[in-house]
mmCIF file of C-alpha atoms in Angstrom:
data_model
loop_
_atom_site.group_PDB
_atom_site.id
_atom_site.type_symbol
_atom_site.label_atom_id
_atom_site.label_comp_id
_atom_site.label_asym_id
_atom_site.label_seq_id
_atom_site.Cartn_x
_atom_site.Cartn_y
_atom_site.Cartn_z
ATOM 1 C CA UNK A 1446 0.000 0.000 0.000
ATOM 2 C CA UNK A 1447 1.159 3.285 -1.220
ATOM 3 C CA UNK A 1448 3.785 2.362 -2.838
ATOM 4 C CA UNK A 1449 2.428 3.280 -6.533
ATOM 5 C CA UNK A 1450 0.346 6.269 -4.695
ATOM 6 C CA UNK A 1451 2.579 8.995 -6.640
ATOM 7 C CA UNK A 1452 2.887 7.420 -9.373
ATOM 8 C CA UNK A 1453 -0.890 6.546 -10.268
ATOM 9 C CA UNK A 1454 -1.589 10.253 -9.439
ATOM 10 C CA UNK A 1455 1.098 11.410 -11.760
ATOM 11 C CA UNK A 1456 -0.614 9.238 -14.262
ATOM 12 C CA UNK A 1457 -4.154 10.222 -14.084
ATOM 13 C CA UNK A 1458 -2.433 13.600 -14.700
ATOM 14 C CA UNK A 1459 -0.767 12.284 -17.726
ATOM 15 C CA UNK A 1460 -3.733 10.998 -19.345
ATOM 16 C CA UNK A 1461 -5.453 13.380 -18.837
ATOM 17 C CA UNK A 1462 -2.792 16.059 -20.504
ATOM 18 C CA UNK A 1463 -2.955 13.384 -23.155
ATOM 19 C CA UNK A 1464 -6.743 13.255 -23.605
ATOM 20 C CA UNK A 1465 -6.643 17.227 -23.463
ATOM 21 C CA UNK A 1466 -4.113 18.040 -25.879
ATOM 22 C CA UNK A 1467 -4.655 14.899 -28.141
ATOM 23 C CA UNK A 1468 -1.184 13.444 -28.157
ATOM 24 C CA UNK A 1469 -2.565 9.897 -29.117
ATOM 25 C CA UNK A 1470 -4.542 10.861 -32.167
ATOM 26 C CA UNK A 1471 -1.742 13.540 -33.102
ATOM 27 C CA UNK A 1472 0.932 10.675 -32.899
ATOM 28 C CA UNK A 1473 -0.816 8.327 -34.831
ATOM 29 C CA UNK A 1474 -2.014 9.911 -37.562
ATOM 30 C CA UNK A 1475 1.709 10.657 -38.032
ATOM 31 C CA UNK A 1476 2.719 7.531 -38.550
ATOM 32 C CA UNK A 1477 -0.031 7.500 -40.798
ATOM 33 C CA UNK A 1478 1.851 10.089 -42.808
ATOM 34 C CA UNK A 1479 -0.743 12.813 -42.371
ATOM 35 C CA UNK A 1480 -0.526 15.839 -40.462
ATOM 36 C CA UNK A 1481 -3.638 17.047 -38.973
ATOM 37 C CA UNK A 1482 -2.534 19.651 -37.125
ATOM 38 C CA UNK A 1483 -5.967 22.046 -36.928
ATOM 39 C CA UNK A 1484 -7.391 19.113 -36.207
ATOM 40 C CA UNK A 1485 -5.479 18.228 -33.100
ATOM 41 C CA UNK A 1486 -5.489 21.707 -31.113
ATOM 42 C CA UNK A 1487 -7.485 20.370 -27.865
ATOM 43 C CA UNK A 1488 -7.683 22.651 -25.027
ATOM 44 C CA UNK A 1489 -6.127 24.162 -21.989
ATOM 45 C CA UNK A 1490 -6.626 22.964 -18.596
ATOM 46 C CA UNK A 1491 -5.659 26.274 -17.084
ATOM 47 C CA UNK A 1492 -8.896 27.819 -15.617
ATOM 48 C CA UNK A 1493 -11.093 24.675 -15.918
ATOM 49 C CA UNK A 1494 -12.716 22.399 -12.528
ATOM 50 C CA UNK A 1495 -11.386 19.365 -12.327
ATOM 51 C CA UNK A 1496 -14.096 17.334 -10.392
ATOM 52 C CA UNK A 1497 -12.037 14.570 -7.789
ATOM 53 C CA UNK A 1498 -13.987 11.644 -6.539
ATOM 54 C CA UNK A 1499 -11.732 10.201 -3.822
ATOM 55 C CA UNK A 1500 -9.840 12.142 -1.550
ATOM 56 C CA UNK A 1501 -7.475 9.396 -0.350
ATOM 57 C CA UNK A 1502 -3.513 9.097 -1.312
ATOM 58 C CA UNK A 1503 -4.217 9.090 -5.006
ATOM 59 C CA UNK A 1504 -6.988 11.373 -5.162
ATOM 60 C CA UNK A 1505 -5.432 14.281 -2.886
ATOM 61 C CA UNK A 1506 -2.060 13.980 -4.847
ATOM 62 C CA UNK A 1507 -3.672 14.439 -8.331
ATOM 63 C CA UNK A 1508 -5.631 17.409 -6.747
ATOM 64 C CA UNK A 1509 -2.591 19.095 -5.855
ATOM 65 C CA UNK A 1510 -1.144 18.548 -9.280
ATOM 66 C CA UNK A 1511 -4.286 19.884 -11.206
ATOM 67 C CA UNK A 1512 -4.249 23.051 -8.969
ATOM 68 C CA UNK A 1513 -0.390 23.531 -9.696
ATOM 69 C CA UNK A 1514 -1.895 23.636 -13.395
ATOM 70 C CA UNK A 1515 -4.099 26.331 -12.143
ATOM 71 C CA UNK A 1516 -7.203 24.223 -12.140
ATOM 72 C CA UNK A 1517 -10.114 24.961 -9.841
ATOM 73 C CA UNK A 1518 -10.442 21.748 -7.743
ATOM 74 C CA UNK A 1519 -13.746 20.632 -6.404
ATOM 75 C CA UNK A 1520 -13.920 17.268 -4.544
ATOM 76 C CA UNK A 1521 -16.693 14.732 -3.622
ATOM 77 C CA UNK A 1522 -15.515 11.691 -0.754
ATOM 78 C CA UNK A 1523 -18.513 10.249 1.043
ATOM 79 C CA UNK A 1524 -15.669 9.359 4.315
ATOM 80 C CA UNK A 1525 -13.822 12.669 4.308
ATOM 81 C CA UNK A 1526 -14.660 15.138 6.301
ATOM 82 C CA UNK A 1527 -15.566 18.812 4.509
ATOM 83 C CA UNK A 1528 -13.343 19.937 7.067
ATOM 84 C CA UNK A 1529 -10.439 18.144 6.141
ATOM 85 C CA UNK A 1530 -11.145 18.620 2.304
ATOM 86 C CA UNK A 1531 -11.615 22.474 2.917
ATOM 87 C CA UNK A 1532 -8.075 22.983 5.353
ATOM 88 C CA UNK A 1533 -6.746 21.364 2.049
ATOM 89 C CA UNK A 1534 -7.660 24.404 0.268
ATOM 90 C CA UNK A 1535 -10.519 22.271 -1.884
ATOM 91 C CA UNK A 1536 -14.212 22.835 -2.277
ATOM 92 C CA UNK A 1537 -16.146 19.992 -0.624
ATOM 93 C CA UNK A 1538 -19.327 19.252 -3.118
ATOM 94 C CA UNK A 1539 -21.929 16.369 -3.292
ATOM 95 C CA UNK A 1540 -21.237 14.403 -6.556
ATOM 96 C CA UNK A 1541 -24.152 15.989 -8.312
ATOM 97 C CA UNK A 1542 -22.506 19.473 -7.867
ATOM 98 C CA UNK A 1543 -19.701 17.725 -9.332
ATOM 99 C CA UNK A 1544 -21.199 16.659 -11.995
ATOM 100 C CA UNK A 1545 -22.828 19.502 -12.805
ATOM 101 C CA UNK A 1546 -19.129 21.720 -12.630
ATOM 102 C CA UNK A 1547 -16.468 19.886 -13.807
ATOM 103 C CA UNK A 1548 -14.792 20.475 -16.505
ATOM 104 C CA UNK A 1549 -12.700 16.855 -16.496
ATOM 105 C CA UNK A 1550 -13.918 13.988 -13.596
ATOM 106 C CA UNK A 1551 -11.162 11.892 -12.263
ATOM 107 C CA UNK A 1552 -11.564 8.983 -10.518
ATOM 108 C CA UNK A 1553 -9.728 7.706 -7.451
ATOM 109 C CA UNK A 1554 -12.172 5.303 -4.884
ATOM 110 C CA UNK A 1555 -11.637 1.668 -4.338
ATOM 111 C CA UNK A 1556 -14.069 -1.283 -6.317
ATOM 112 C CA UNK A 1557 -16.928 -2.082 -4.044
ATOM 113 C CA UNK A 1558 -20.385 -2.866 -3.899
ATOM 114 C CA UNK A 1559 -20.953 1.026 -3.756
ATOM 115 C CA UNK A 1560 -18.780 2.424 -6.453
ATOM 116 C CA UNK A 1561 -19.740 -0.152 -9.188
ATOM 117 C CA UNK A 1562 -21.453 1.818 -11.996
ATOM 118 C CA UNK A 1563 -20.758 4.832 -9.973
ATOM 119 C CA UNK A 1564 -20.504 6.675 -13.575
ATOM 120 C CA UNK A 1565 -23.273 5.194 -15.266
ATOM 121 C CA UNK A 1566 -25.991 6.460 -17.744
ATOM 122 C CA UNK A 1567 -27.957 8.358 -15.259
ATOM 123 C CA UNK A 1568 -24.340 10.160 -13.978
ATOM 124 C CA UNK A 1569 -23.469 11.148 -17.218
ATOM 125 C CA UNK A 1570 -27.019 12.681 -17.782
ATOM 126 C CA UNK A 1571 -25.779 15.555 -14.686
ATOM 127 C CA UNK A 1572 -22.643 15.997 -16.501
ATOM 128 C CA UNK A 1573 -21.549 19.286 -18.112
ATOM 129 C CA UNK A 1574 -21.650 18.752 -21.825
ATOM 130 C CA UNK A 1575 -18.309 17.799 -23.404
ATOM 131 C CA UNK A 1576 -16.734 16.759 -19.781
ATOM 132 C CA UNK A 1577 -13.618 14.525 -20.263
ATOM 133 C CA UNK A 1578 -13.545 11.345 -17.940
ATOM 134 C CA UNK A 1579 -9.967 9.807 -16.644
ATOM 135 C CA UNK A 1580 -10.427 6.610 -14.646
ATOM 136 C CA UNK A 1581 -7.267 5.122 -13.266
ATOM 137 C CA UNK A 1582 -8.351 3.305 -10.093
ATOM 138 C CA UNK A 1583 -10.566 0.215 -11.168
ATOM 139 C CA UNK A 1584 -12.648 -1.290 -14.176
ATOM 140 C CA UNK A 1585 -16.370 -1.340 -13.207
ATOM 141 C CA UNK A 1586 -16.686 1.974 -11.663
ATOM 142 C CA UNK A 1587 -17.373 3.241 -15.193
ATOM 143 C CA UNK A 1588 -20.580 1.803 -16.538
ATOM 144 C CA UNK A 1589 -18.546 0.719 -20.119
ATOM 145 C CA UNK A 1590 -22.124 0.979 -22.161
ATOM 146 C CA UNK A 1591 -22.994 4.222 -20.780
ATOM 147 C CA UNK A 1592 -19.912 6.047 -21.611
ATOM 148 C CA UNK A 1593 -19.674 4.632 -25.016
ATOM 149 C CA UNK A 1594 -23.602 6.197 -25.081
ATOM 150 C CA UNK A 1595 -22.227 9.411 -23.415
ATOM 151 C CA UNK A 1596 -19.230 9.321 -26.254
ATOM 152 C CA UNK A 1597 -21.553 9.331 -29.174
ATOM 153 C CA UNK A 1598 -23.953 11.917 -27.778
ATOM 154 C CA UNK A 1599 -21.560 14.202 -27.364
ATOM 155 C CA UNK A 1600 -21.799 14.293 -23.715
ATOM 156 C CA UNK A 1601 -18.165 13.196 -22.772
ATOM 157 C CA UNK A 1602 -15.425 15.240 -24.789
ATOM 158 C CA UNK A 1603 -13.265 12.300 -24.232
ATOM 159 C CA UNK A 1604 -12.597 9.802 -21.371
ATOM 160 C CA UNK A 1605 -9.113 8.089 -20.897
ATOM 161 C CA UNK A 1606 -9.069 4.571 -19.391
ATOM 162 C CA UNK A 1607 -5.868 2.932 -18.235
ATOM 163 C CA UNK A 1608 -8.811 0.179 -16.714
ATOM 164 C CA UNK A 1609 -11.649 -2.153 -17.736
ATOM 165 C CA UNK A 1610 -14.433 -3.999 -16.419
ATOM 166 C CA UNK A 1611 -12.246 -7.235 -17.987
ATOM 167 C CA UNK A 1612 -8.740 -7.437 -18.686
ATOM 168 C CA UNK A 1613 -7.294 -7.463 -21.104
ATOM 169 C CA UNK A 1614 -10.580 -5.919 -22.700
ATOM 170 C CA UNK A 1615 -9.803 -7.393 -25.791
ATOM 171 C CA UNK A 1616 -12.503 -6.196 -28.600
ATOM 172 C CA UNK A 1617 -14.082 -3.561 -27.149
ATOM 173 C CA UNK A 1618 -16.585 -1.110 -28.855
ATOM 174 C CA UNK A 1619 -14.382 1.824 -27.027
ATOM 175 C CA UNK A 1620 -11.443 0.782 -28.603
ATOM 176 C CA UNK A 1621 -13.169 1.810 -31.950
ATOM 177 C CA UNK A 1622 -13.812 5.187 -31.242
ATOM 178 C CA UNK A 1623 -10.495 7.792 -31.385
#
């Protein structure tokens, strides 16, 4: 225990830069031989609410990395105390305020009975439109079928998974989309 805690914060941080500035699609469709670049601008995370749900090791490290980006950082963690979360220097919200704010949603509890299908269709419905999703604590906790649905609406921007459900996920519909 804790012995990856910096490191999977660091990461949820990566992919999310990643998802943000579009280094995937930008670095394969040069090796494709094309060069898309006003297609592959992204965004800034500078000035936008990152939404944290779990406060623990991993979740309060990658909060303190998103607000040394300048990111607003509002946090939802059913056994944390608002006290705590607010002597951090974070805003304490219910997950439906975070929902309703966030600009990105990153993901940091542990796989239990309560956080299965904690992001599932009716979650994604309370989302801001075009939110980007980065899930790097456990397959499950994203409902896979709603955020393909969320994808395709237009709801979620973009979501960046280092986790699945099953692993390897072998063919996966997500997989298809860029």
């Amino acid at each position: 225990p804790g012995g990856n805690t910096v490191t999977t914060a660091e990461h949820a941080i990566a992919m999310m830069m990643a998802l943000t500035r579009n280094i995937p699609r930008g670095t394969q469709s040069m090796k494709e031989g094309r060069w898309d670049k006003k297609l592959l601008q992204g965004r800034e995370v500078r000035n936008k609410t990152m939404g944290v749900i779990g406060f623990g090791n991993i979740g309060s490290i990658s909060a303190s990395l998103a607000k040394g980006l300048k990111m607003k950082v509002i946090v939802y963690d059913p056994y944390i105390s608002r006290d705590h979360i607010e002597e951090e220097g974070y805003e304490f919200v219910t997950l439906d305020e975070l929902y309703a704010q966030a600009d990105y949603i990153t993901i940091h509890v542990p796989k239990m009975d309560a956080t299965i299908d904690l992001l599932d269709a009716e979650a994604f419905s309370k989302m801001k439109d075009g939110v980007m999703v980065v899930n790097c604590a456990r397959g499950g906790i994203v409902n896979e079928d709603a955020l393909l649905e969320a994808i395709k609406s237009g709801k979620v921007a973009g979501a960046a998974l280092d986790v699945f459900a099953v692993e390897p996920p072998g063919e996966h519909p997500l997989l298809e989309l860029d």
